[in-house]
PDB file of C-alpha atoms in Angstrom:
ATOM      1  CA  MET A  30     -15.521   8.820  -8.713  1.00 95.00           C
ATOM      2  CA  ARG A  31     -15.182   7.033  -5.004  1.00 98.00           C
ATOM      3  CA  ILE A  32     -11.604   6.608  -3.893  1.00 98.00           C
ATOM      4  CA  LEU A  33     -10.939   4.663  -0.576  1.00 98.00           C
ATOM      5  CA  ALA A  34      -7.859   4.321   0.730  1.00 98.00           C
ATOM      6  CA  ILE A  35      -6.739   1.333   3.468  1.00 98.00           C
ATOM      7  CA  ASN A  36      -4.217   2.478   5.764  1.00 98.00           C
ATOM      8  CA  GLY A  37      -2.103  -0.577   6.886  1.00 98.00           C
ATOM      9  CA  SER A  38       0.530   1.411   8.870  1.00 97.00           C
ATOM     10  CA  HIS A  39       0.440   0.408  13.090  1.00 97.00           C
ATOM     11  CA  ARG A  40       0.771   4.117  13.702  1.00 95.00           C
ATOM     12  CA  GLY A  41      -2.627   5.132  12.239  1.00 94.00           C
ATOM     13  CA  HIS A  42      -3.761   8.082  10.534  1.00 93.00           C
ATOM     14  CA  ARG A  43      -0.313   9.931  12.476  1.00 91.00           C
ATOM     15  CA  GLY A  44       2.401   8.330  10.739  1.00 93.00           C
ATOM     16  CA  HIS A  45       3.820   9.143   7.204  1.00 95.00           C
ATOM     17  CA  THR A  46       1.397   7.096   5.589  1.00 97.00           C
ATOM     18  CA  GLY A  47      -1.614   8.607   6.873  1.00 97.00           C
ATOM     19  CA  PHE A  48       0.345  12.237   5.793  1.00 96.00           C
ATOM     20  CA  LEU A  49       0.896  10.738   1.946  1.00 97.00           C
ATOM     21  CA  ILE A  50      -3.017   9.798   1.709  1.00 98.00           C
ATOM     22  CA  ASP A  51      -4.088  13.115   2.477  1.00 97.00           C
ATOM     23  CA  ARG A  52      -1.599  14.568  -0.085  1.00 97.00           C
ATOM     24  CA  VAL A  53      -3.016  12.121  -2.648  1.00 98.00           C
ATOM     25  CA  PHE A  54      -6.595  12.993  -1.353  1.00 98.00           C
ATOM     26  CA  ALA A  55      -6.047  16.655  -1.651  1.00 98.00           C
ATOM     27  CA  GLY A  56      -5.507  16.309  -5.483  1.00 98.00           C
ATOM     28  CA  ALA A  57      -7.972  13.975  -5.878  1.00 98.00           C
ATOM     29  CA  ARG A  58     -11.149  16.316  -3.949  1.00 98.00           C
ATOM     30  CA  GLU A  59      -9.749  19.573  -5.983  1.00 98.00           C
ATOM     31  CA  ALA A  60     -10.301  17.142  -9.016  1.00 98.00           C
ATOM     32  CA  GLY A  61     -14.046  16.029  -7.693  1.00 98.00           C
ATOM     33  CA  ALA A  62     -13.385  12.313  -6.273  1.00 98.00           C
ATOM     34  CA  GLU A  63     -15.596  11.530  -3.292  1.00 98.00           C
ATOM     35  CA  CYS A  64     -12.624  10.475  -0.980  1.00 98.00           C
ATOM     36  CA  GLU A  65     -12.302   8.313   2.078  1.00 98.00           C
ATOM     37  CA  GLU A  66      -9.641   6.546   4.396  1.00 98.00           C
ATOM     38  CA  VAL A  67     -10.146   3.558   6.297  1.00 98.00           C
ATOM     39  CA  THR A  68      -7.504   3.543   9.131  1.00 98.00           C
ATOM     40  CA  LEU A  69      -7.020   0.001   9.958  1.00 98.00           C
ATOM     41  CA  ALA A  70      -5.035   0.685  13.403  1.00 98.00           C
ATOM     42  CA  GLN A  71      -8.250   2.247  14.612  1.00 97.00           C
ATOM     43  CA  LEU A  72     -10.367  -0.904  14.021  1.00 98.00           C
ATOM     44  CA  ARG A  73     -10.796  -4.634  15.188  1.00 97.00           C
ATOM     45  CA  VAL A  74      -8.885  -6.683  12.957  1.00 97.00           C
ATOM     46  CA  GLN A  75      -8.712 -10.072  13.879  1.00 96.00           C
ATOM     47  CA  ARG A  76      -6.620 -13.368  12.011  1.00 96.00           C
ATOM     48  CA  CYS A  77      -8.048 -15.656  10.009  1.00 95.00           C
ATOM     49  CA  LEU A  78      -8.497 -18.985  12.176  1.00 95.00           C
ATOM     50  CA  ALA A  79      -8.351 -20.876   9.349  1.00 93.00           C
ATOM     51  CA  CYS A  80     -11.369 -22.718  10.759  1.00 93.00           C
ATOM     52  CA  ASP A  81     -12.892 -23.060   6.847  1.00 92.00           C
ATOM     53  CA  ARG A  82     -16.488 -22.499   8.587  1.00 91.00           C
ATOM     54  CA  CYS A  83     -17.171 -20.095   5.626  1.00 91.00           C
ATOM     55  CA  GLN A  84     -16.152 -22.709   3.349  1.00 92.00           C
ATOM     56  CA  LYS A  85     -17.854 -25.817   4.665  1.00 87.00           C
ATOM     57  CA  ARG A  86     -20.741 -24.816   6.499  1.00 79.00           C
ATOM     58  CA  GLU A  87     -24.532 -22.930   5.700  1.00 82.00           C
ATOM     59  CA  PRO A  88     -24.598 -20.297   5.002  1.00 83.00           C
ATOM     60  CA  ARG A  89     -21.589 -19.818   2.820  1.00 85.00           C
ATOM     61  CA  PHE A  90     -18.954 -17.404   2.881  1.00 90.00           C
ATOM     62  CA  GLU A  91     -19.544 -15.917   6.439  1.00 91.00           C
ATOM     63  CA  CYS A  92     -16.670 -15.899   8.639  1.00 93.00           C
ATOM     64  CA  VAL A  93     -17.099 -16.796  12.335  1.00 93.00           C
ATOM     65  CA  LEU A  94     -15.480 -13.269  12.768  1.00 94.00           C
ATOM     66  CA  ASP A  95     -18.317 -11.283  11.057  1.00 92.00           C
ATOM     67  CA  ASP A  96     -19.521 -10.049  14.697  1.00 92.00           C
ATOM     68  CA  LYS A  97     -16.675  -9.773  16.317  1.00 94.00           C
ATOM     69  CA  ASP A  98     -14.759  -7.278  14.499  1.00 94.00           C
ATOM     70  CA  ASP A  99     -14.967  -4.698  11.607  1.00 97.00           C
ATOM     71  CA  VAL A 100     -13.803  -6.430   8.630  1.00 97.00           C
ATOM     72  CA  ARG A 101     -16.920  -7.461   6.969  1.00 96.00           C
ATOM     73  CA  ALA A 102     -17.696  -3.371   7.441  1.00 97.00           C
ATOM     74  CA  VAL A 103     -14.713  -2.397   5.125  1.00 98.00           C
ATOM     75  CA  PHE A 104     -15.535  -5.178   2.844  1.00 98.00           C
ATOM     76  CA  ARG A 105     -18.762  -3.146   2.095  1.00 97.00           C
ATOM     77  CA  LYS A 106     -16.850  -0.061   1.976  1.00 98.00           C
ATOM     78  CA  LEU A 107     -14.537  -1.849  -1.032  1.00 98.00           C
ATOM     79  CA  ALA A 108     -17.576  -2.951  -2.780  1.00 98.00           C
ATOM     80  CA  ALA A 109     -18.776   0.674  -2.781  1.00 98.00           C
ATOM     81  CA  ALA A 110     -15.553   2.191  -4.178  1.00 98.00           C
ATOM     82  CA  ASP A 111     -14.353   2.921  -7.526  1.00 98.00           C
ATOM     83  CA  LEU A 112     -10.873   2.237  -6.936  1.00 98.00           C
ATOM     84  CA  VAL A 113      -8.392   1.687  -3.953  1.00 98.00           C
ATOM     85  CA  VAL A 114      -5.484   2.826  -2.770  1.00 98.00           C
ATOM     86  CA  TRP A 115      -3.671   0.109  -0.770  1.00 98.00           C
ATOM     87  CA  ALA A 116      -1.393   2.273   1.640  1.00 98.00           C
ATOM     88  CA  THR A 117       1.443   0.249   3.703  1.00 98.00           C
ATOM     89  CA  PRO A 118       4.939   1.583   5.602  1.00 98.00           C
ATOM     90  CA  VAL A 119       7.533  -1.173   4.619  1.00 97.00           C
ATOM     91  CA  TYR A 120       8.105  -3.570   8.182  1.00 96.00           C
ATOM     92  CA  VAL A 121      11.025  -6.153   8.068  1.00 95.00           C
ATOM     93  CA  PHE A 122      10.842  -5.493   4.032  1.00 95.00           C
ATOM     94  CA  GLY A 123       7.562  -6.313   3.313  1.00 97.00           C
ATOM     95  CA  ILE A 124       3.731  -5.036   3.421  1.00 98.00           C
ATOM     96  CA  SER A 125       2.591  -4.439   7.065  1.00 98.00           C
ATOM     97  CA  SER A 126       1.343  -7.554   9.186  1.00 98.00           C
ATOM     98  CA  LEU A 127      -1.857  -5.139   9.689  1.00 98.00           C
ATOM     99  CA  LEU A 128      -2.382  -5.077   5.829  1.00 98.00           C
ATOM    100  CA  ARG A 129      -1.628  -8.747   5.403  1.00 98.00           C
ATOM    101  CA  THR A 130      -3.939 -10.011   8.183  1.00 98.00           C
ATOM    102  CA  PHE A 131      -6.829  -7.994   6.506  1.00 98.00           C
ATOM    103  CA  LEU A 132      -6.145  -9.087   3.107  1.00 98.00           C
ATOM    104  CA  GLU A 133      -6.063 -12.870   4.936  1.00 97.00           C
ATOM    105  CA  ARG A 134      -9.886 -12.349   5.383  1.00 97.00           C
ATOM    106  CA  PHE A 135     -10.456 -12.313   1.821  1.00 97.00           C
ATOM    107  CA  TYR A 136     -10.412 -16.273   2.035  1.00 95.00           C
ATOM    108  CA  CYS A 137     -14.066 -15.899   3.237  1.00 94.00           C
ATOM    109  CA  THR A 138     -15.169 -13.786  -0.042  1.00 94.00           C
ATOM    110  CA  GLY A 139     -15.491 -16.788  -2.218  1.00 93.00           C
ATOM    111  CA  ASP A 140     -15.318 -20.740  -2.951  1.00 92.00           C
ATOM    112  CA  ALA A 141     -11.726 -21.919  -2.052  1.00 90.00           C
ATOM    113  CA  ASN A 142     -12.634 -25.443  -3.573  1.00 89.00           C
ATOM    114  CA  ARG A 143     -13.617 -23.599  -6.793  1.00 91.00           C
ATOM    115  CA  PHE A 144     -10.619 -23.435  -9.254  1.00 88.00           C
ATOM    116  CA  ARG A 145     -10.556 -21.042 -11.810  1.00 91.00           C
ATOM    117  CA  ALA A 146      -7.951 -19.349 -14.338  1.00 93.00           C
ATOM    118  CA  THR A 147      -7.721 -15.512 -13.599  1.00 94.00           C
ATOM    119  CA  LYS A 148      -7.457 -12.817 -16.826  1.00 94.00           C
ATOM    120  CA  ALA A 149      -3.362 -12.752 -16.467  1.00 94.00           C
ATOM    121  CA  GLY A 150      -3.868 -16.804 -16.991  1.00 94.00           C
ATOM    122  CA  LEU A 151      -3.062 -18.035 -13.799  1.00 94.00           C
ATOM    123  CA  PHE A 152      -4.595 -20.955 -11.355  1.00 93.00           C
ATOM    124  CA  PHE A 153      -6.751 -19.550  -8.124  1.00 94.00           C
ATOM    125  CA  HIS A 154      -9.866 -20.351  -6.491  1.00 93.00           C
ATOM    126  CA  GLU A 155     -12.683 -17.739  -6.868  1.00 93.00           C
ATOM    127  CA  VAL A 156     -12.945 -14.753  -4.835  1.00 94.00           C
ATOM    128  CA  ASP A 157     -16.000 -11.988  -4.485  1.00 95.00           C
ATOM    129  CA  PRO A 158     -14.594  -9.719  -7.171  1.00 95.00           C
ATOM    130  CA  ALA A 159     -16.398  -6.868  -5.709  1.00 96.00           C
ATOM    131  CA  VAL A 160     -14.794  -6.686  -3.054  1.00 97.00           C
ATOM    132  CA  CYS A 161     -11.266  -8.063  -3.975  1.00 97.00           C
ATOM    133  CA  SER A 162     -10.699  -6.991  -7.866  1.00 97.00           C
ATOM    134  CA  LYS A 163     -10.939  -3.207  -7.495  1.00 97.00           C
ATOM    135  CA  PRO A 164      -8.297  -1.377  -9.474  1.00 98.00           C
ATOM    136  CA  PHE A 165      -5.888   0.157  -7.252  1.00 98.00           C
ATOM    137  CA  VAL A 166      -2.873   2.016  -6.675  1.00 98.00           C
ATOM    138  CA  SER A 167      -0.419   0.910  -4.344  1.00 98.00           C
ATOM    139  CA  LEU A 168       1.357   3.481  -1.887  1.00 98.00           C
ATOM    140  CA  ILE A 169       4.626   2.257  -0.295  1.00 98.00           C
ATOM    141  CA  CYS A 170       6.805   4.581   2.369  1.00 97.00           C
ATOM    142  CA  CYS A 171       9.929   3.195   3.806  1.00 95.00           C
ATOM    143  CA  ASP A 172      12.349   5.207   6.176  1.00 91.00           C
ATOM    144  CA  ASN A 173      15.467   3.580   4.373  1.00 86.00           C
ATOM    145  CA  ILE A 174      16.900   5.088   1.664  1.00 83.00           C
ATOM    146  CA  GLU A 175      17.912   2.470  -0.217  1.00 84.00           C
ATOM    147  CA  GLU A 176      15.736   0.545  -3.140  1.00 88.00           C
ATOM    148  CA  ASP A 177      16.187  -3.034  -1.910  1.00 89.00           C
ATOM    149  CA  ALA A 178      14.279  -1.891   1.099  1.00 93.00           C
ATOM    150  CA  VAL A 179      11.147  -1.460  -0.568  1.00 95.00           C
ATOM    151  CA  ARG A 180      11.627  -3.916  -3.233  1.00 96.00           C
ATOM    152  CA  ASN A 181       9.211  -6.820  -1.367  1.00 97.00           C
ATOM    153  CA  ALA A 182       6.585  -4.572  -0.613  1.00 98.00           C
ATOM    154  CA  ARG A 183       6.745  -3.137  -4.245  1.00 98.00           C
ATOM    155  CA  ASP A 184       6.896  -6.842  -5.894  1.00 98.00           C
ATOM    156  CA  PHE A 185       3.893  -7.766  -3.793  1.00 98.00           C
ATOM    157  CA  PHE A 186       1.069  -5.670  -5.664  1.00 98.00           C
ATOM    158  CA  PRO A 187       1.760  -6.948  -9.207  1.00 98.00           C
ATOM    159  CA  VAL A 188       1.261 -10.518  -7.876  1.00 98.00           C
ATOM    160  CA  PHE A 189      -2.048  -9.461  -5.807  1.00 98.00           C
ATOM    161  CA  SER A 190      -2.898  -7.641  -9.232  1.00 98.00           C
ATOM    162  CA  ARG A 191      -2.700 -11.230 -11.503  1.00 98.00           C
ATOM    163  CA  PHE A 192      -4.528 -13.450  -9.040  1.00 97.00           C
ATOM    164  CA  LEU A 193      -7.069 -11.137  -7.857  1.00 97.00           C
ATOM    165  CA  ASP A 194      -7.775  -9.970 -11.461  1.00 97.00           C
ATOM    166  CA  ALA A 195      -7.567  -6.044  -9.526  1.00 98.00           C
ATOM    167  CA  PRO A 196      -5.780  -3.601 -12.495  1.00 98.00           C
ATOM    168  CA  GLN A 197      -2.877  -1.972 -11.068  1.00 98.00           C
ATOM    169  CA  VAL A 198      -3.523   1.368 -12.417  1.00 98.00           C
ATOM    170  CA  GLY A 199      -0.336   2.899 -10.535  1.00 98.00           C
ATOM    171  CA  GLU A 200       2.110   2.698  -7.542  1.00 98.00           C
ATOM    172  CA  LEU A 201       3.551   5.395  -5.161  1.00 98.00           C
ATOM    173  CA  VAL A 202       6.470   4.954  -3.422  1.00 97.00           C
ATOM    174  CA  ARG A 203       8.358   7.040  -1.058  1.00 95.00           C
ATOM    175  CA  ASN A 204      11.445   6.380   0.339  1.00 92.00           C
ATOM    176  CA  GLY A 205      13.742   8.169   2.986  1.00 85.00           C
ATOM    177  CA  GLY A 206      11.067   8.969   5.192  1.00 85.00           C
ATOM    178  CA  MET A 207      13.328  10.057   8.212  1.00 78.00           C
ATOM    179  CA  VAL A 208      14.723  12.767   5.240  1.00 75.00           C
ATOM    180  CA  CYS A 209      11.693  13.887   4.403  1.00 76.00           C
ATOM    181  CA  ARG A 210      10.832  13.961   8.208  1.00 73.00           C
ATOM    182  CA  HIS A 211       7.640  12.249   7.626  1.00 80.00           C
ATOM    183  CA  GLY A 212       5.643  15.437   6.545  1.00 78.00           C
ATOM    184  CA  ALA A 213       6.528  17.420   9.150  1.00 71.00           C
ATOM    185  CA  PRO A 214       5.027  21.326   8.798  1.00 60.00           C
ATOM    186  CA  GLY A 215       8.071  23.735   7.699  1.00 57.00           C
ATOM    187  CA  ASP A 216       9.980  21.318   5.414  1.00 59.00           C
ATOM    188  CA  ARG A 217      10.472  22.674   2.650  1.00 56.00           C
ATOM    189  CA  ALA A 218      13.401  21.069   0.499  1.00 76.00           C
ATOM    190  CA  ALA A 219      13.040  21.926  -3.046  1.00 79.00           C
ATOM    191  CA  ALA A 220      12.962  17.627  -3.716  1.00 79.00           C
ATOM    192  CA  VAL A 221      10.805  16.742  -0.940  1.00 86.00           C
ATOM    193  CA  ALA A 222       8.131  19.182  -1.897  1.00 88.00           C
ATOM    194  CA  ALA A 223       8.274  18.313  -5.346  1.00 90.00           C
ATOM    195  CA  SER A 224       7.749  14.493  -4.097  1.00 92.00           C
ATOM    196  CA  TYR A 225       4.729  15.640  -2.558  1.00 93.00           C
ATOM    197  CA  ALA A 226       3.572  17.659  -5.046  1.00 95.00           C
ATOM    198  CA  ALA A 227       3.479  14.672  -7.394  1.00 97.00           C
ATOM    199  CA  PHE A 228       1.393  13.062  -4.619  1.00 97.00           C
ATOM    200  CA  GLU A 229      -1.329  15.737  -4.888  1.00 98.00           C
ATOM    201  CA  GLN A 230      -0.657  15.361  -8.578  1.00 98.00           C
ATOM    202  CA  ALA A 231      -1.372  11.407  -8.430  1.00 98.00           C
ATOM    203  CA  GLY A 232      -4.725  12.319  -6.788  1.00 98.00           C
ATOM    204  CA  ARG A 233      -6.097  14.416  -9.501  1.00 98.00           C
ATOM    205  CA  GLU A 234      -4.780  11.936 -12.230  1.00 98.00           C
ATOM    206  CA  LEU A 235      -7.091   9.154 -10.038  1.00 98.00           C
ATOM    207  CA  ALA A 236     -10.114  11.098 -10.430  1.00 98.00           C
ATOM    208  CA  THR A 237      -9.977  12.511 -13.690  1.00 98.00           C
ATOM    209  CA  ASP A 238      -8.192   9.888 -15.346  1.00 98.00           C
ATOM    210  CA  GLY A 239      -8.497   6.512 -13.320  1.00 98.00           C
ATOM    211  CA  ARG A 240      -4.654   6.116 -13.540  1.00 98.00           C
ATOM    212  CA  LEU A 241      -0.926   7.446 -12.735  1.00 98.00           C
ATOM    213  CA  THR A 242       1.030   8.402 -15.474  1.00 98.00           C
ATOM    214  CA  ARG A 243       4.869   7.325 -15.086  1.00 98.00           C
ATOM    215  CA  ALA A 244       6.124  10.880 -15.310  1.00 98.00           C
ATOM    216  CA  THR A 245       3.812  11.217 -12.100  1.00 98.00           C
ATOM    217  CA  MET A 246       5.105   8.238 -10.494  1.00 98.00           C
ATOM    218  CA  ARG A 247       8.694   9.335 -11.041  1.00 96.00           C
ATOM    219  CA  ARG A 248       8.228  12.328  -9.476  1.00 95.00           C
ATOM    220  CA  ALA A 249       7.075  11.212  -6.224  1.00 96.00           C
ATOM    221  CA  ARG A 250      10.018   8.529  -5.633  1.00 93.00           C
ATOM    222  CA  GLN A 251      12.666  10.680  -6.814  1.00 89.00           C
ATOM    223  CA  GLU A 252      15.618  11.211  -4.469  1.00 83.00           C
ATOM    224  CA  VAL A 253      15.499  13.437  -1.496  1.00 79.00           C
ATOM    225  CA  ILE A 254      19.036  13.440  -0.635  1.00 70.00           C
ATOM    226  CA  PRO A 255      20.589  16.985  -2.321  1.00 59.00           C
ATOM    227  CA  ILE A 256      23.816  15.061  -3.339  1.00 59.00           C
ATOM    228  CA  PRO A 257      23.798  15.012  -7.078  1.00 56.00           C
ATOM    229  CA  LEU A 258      23.291  11.334  -8.655  1.00 51.00           C
ATOM    230  CA  PHE A 259      22.733  10.400  -5.299  1.00 59.00           C
ATOM    231  CA  GLY A 260      20.833   7.455  -6.833  1.00 60.00           C
ATOM    232  CA  LEU A 261      23.494   6.123  -8.740  1.00 59.00           C
ATOM    233  CA  PHE A 262      25.857   6.448  -6.002  1.00 56.00           C
ATOM    234  CA  LYS A 263      23.537   4.227  -3.730  1.00 65.00           C
ATOM    235  CA  ARG A 264      24.224   1.399  -6.366  1.00 65.00           C
ATOM    236  CA  LEU A 265      27.927   1.348  -5.946  1.00 66.00           C
ATOM    237  CA  ARG A 266      29.512  -0.974  -3.309  1.00 71.00           C
ATOM    238  CA  LEU A 267      31.669   1.477  -1.851  1.00 67.00           C
ATOM    239  CA  VAL A 268      31.112  -0.036   1.678  1.00 75.00           C
ATOM    240  CA  GLY A 269      34.238   1.832   3.777  1.00 74.00           C
ATOM    241  CA  LEU A 270      32.616   5.386   2.337  1.00 64.00           C
ATOM    242  CA  LYS A 271      29.177   4.393   3.294  1.00 68.00           C
ATOM    243  CA  ARG A 272      30.276   3.329   6.690  1.00 71.00           C
ATOM    244  CA  ARG A 273      31.964   6.689   7.198  1.00 70.00           C
ATOM    245  CA  LEU A 274      28.757   8.530   5.505  1.00 62.00           C
ATOM    246  CA  ALA A 275      26.512   6.661   7.666  1.00 66.00           C
ATOM    247  CA  GLN A 276      28.486   7.764  11.091  1.00 67.00           C
ATOM    248  CA  ARG A 277      28.213  11.430   9.921  1.00 60.00           C
ATOM    249  CA  ALA A 278      24.421  11.170   9.245  1.00 56.00           C
ATOM    250  CA  GLN A 279      23.975   9.330  12.927  1.00 58.00           C
ATOM    251  CA  ALA A 280      26.508  12.190  14.591  1.00 59.00           C
ATOM    252  CA  MET A 281      24.009  14.702  13.041  1.00 45.00           C
ATOM    253  CA  ARG A 282      20.784  13.528  14.266  1.00 51.00           C
ATOM    254  CA  GLY A 283      22.327  13.268  17.784  1.00 48.00           C
TER     255      GLY A 283
END
């Protein structure tokens, strides 16, 4: 099993996204998988120019940026992988602009004027399945503790899956990054440690079964605030109380 993680964090590998990829890879390598991380922040990834050169001129599907940045080399890594981890922090309630910029370059992989029906029964244009249609897991992290903060990023990937015929074999979500201290050494809170252990278990499952169990996904995203029934509390519209708690939390942070 060859697992390729595409890290879309602007912080590169030093961010929480990179830390969580490491946890997944620790479990996957233990189970015998070959793992590689592509850190987009360390590469040249230029935006699609919408020039249509890849669609209208020979040789077809060659981008004018192919010799100016590193995107085509990453496409080759995608084609060689058995499974992809699309990893992103949440920025402005969605996937990172860096990851989106990379994904927009998929436009040059197939005939955009050739319409087809996907396996999910959706109309879409042609893409190169060797690059665009790999089985994948989404890995999303966020500092905020609210479920709505990660909703758009989570919703992006099932749509991506259905239009590109790319099976989504699991998702890993970790909110409350500041509470988790972004994986800082010495962080031994029980709930945080259990969540990180679930990320390692996710790697083992991907290496052996090619998909994640619901139990592992649930443990990975468990609440890390040490307050009983905190998940229920978050959903209550106790605005005044929440404002006071936010002020106390801010004071504790200094």
